C-alpha positions as a printed NumPy array, in Angstrom:
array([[  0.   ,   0.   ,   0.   ],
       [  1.995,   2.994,  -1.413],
       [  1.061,   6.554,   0.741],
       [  2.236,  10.235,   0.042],
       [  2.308,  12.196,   2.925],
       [  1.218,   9.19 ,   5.395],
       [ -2.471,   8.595,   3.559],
       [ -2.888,   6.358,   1.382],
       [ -2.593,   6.54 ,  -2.428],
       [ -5.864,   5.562,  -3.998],
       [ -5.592,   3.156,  -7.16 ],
       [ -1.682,   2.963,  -6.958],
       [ -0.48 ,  -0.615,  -8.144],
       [  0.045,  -3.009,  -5.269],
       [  3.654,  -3.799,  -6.602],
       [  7.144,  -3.596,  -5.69 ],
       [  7.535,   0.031,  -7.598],
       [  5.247,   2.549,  -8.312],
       [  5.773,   5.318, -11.373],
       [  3.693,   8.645, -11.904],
       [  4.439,  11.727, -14.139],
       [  5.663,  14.597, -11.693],
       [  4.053,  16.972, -11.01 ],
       [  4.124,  20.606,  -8.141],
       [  1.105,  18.836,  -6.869],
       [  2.569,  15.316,  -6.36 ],
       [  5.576,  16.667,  -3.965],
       [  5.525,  14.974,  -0.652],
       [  6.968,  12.09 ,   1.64 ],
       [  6.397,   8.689,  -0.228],
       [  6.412,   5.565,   2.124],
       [  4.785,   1.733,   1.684],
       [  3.217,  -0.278,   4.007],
       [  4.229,  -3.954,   3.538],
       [  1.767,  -6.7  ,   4.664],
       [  2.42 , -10.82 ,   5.399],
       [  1.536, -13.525,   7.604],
       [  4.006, -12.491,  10.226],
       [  2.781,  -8.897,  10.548],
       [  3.041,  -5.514,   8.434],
       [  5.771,  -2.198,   8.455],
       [  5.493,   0.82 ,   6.936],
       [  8.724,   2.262,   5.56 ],
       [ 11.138,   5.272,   6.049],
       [  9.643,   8.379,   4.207],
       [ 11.265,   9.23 ,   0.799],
       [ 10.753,  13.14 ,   0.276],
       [  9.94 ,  13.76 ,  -3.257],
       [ 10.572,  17.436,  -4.365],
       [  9.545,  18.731,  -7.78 ],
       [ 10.731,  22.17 ,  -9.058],
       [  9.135,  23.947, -11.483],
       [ 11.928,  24.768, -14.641],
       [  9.156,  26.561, -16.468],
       [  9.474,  29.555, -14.115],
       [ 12.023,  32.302, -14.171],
       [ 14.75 ,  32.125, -11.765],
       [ 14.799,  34.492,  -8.726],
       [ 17.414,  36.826,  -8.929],
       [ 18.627,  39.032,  -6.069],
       [ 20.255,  41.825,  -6.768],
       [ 21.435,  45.135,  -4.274],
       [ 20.303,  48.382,  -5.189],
       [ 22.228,  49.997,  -8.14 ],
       [ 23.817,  46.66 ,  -9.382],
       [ 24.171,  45.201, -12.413],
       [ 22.074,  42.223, -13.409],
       [ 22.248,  40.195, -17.088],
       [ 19.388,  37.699, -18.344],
       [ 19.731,  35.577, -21.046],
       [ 16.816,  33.704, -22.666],
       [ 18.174,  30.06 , -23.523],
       [ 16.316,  27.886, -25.997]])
C-alpha cells in the first residue's frame, strides 16, 4: 500500500515500484506499508521534491547593481 504524505494513495499498483508523471502537486513524503503472515511495516519516508523549470529564476540583486538575463532555448 503505497502513501504520500502518510495517507494512502488511492488506485496505486500493489507492486514492488510505483511510477507517476511529476508533477508541483505530487511533492511529498512517499512511504509503503508492507503486509504478510508475520505482521506488516510501513517504511522510512522518501521526500519527493519537484521544481518547477518553467518559471524564471529568482534573482537578487542590491540596489544599483548590475544584473544580465539571457533567454536560452
Amino acid at each position: 500500500e503505497w502513501r504520500r504524505n502518510g495517507t494512502r494513495i488511492k488506485d496505486a499498483p500493489n507492486s514492488n515500484s510505483y511510477g507517476f508523471d511529476a508533477t508541483l502537486a505530487l511533492a511529498g513524503t512517499y512511504s509503503v506499508l508492507v503486509k504478510n503472515t508475520e505482521g506488516s511495516v510501513v517504511s522510512a519516508g522518501a521526500r519527493l521534491a519537484v521544481v518547477d523549470t518553467s518559471a524564471p529564476p529568482q534573482v537578487i540583486a542590491a540596489l544599483g547593481e548590475s544584473v544580465t538575463l539571457k533567454v536560452v532555448k
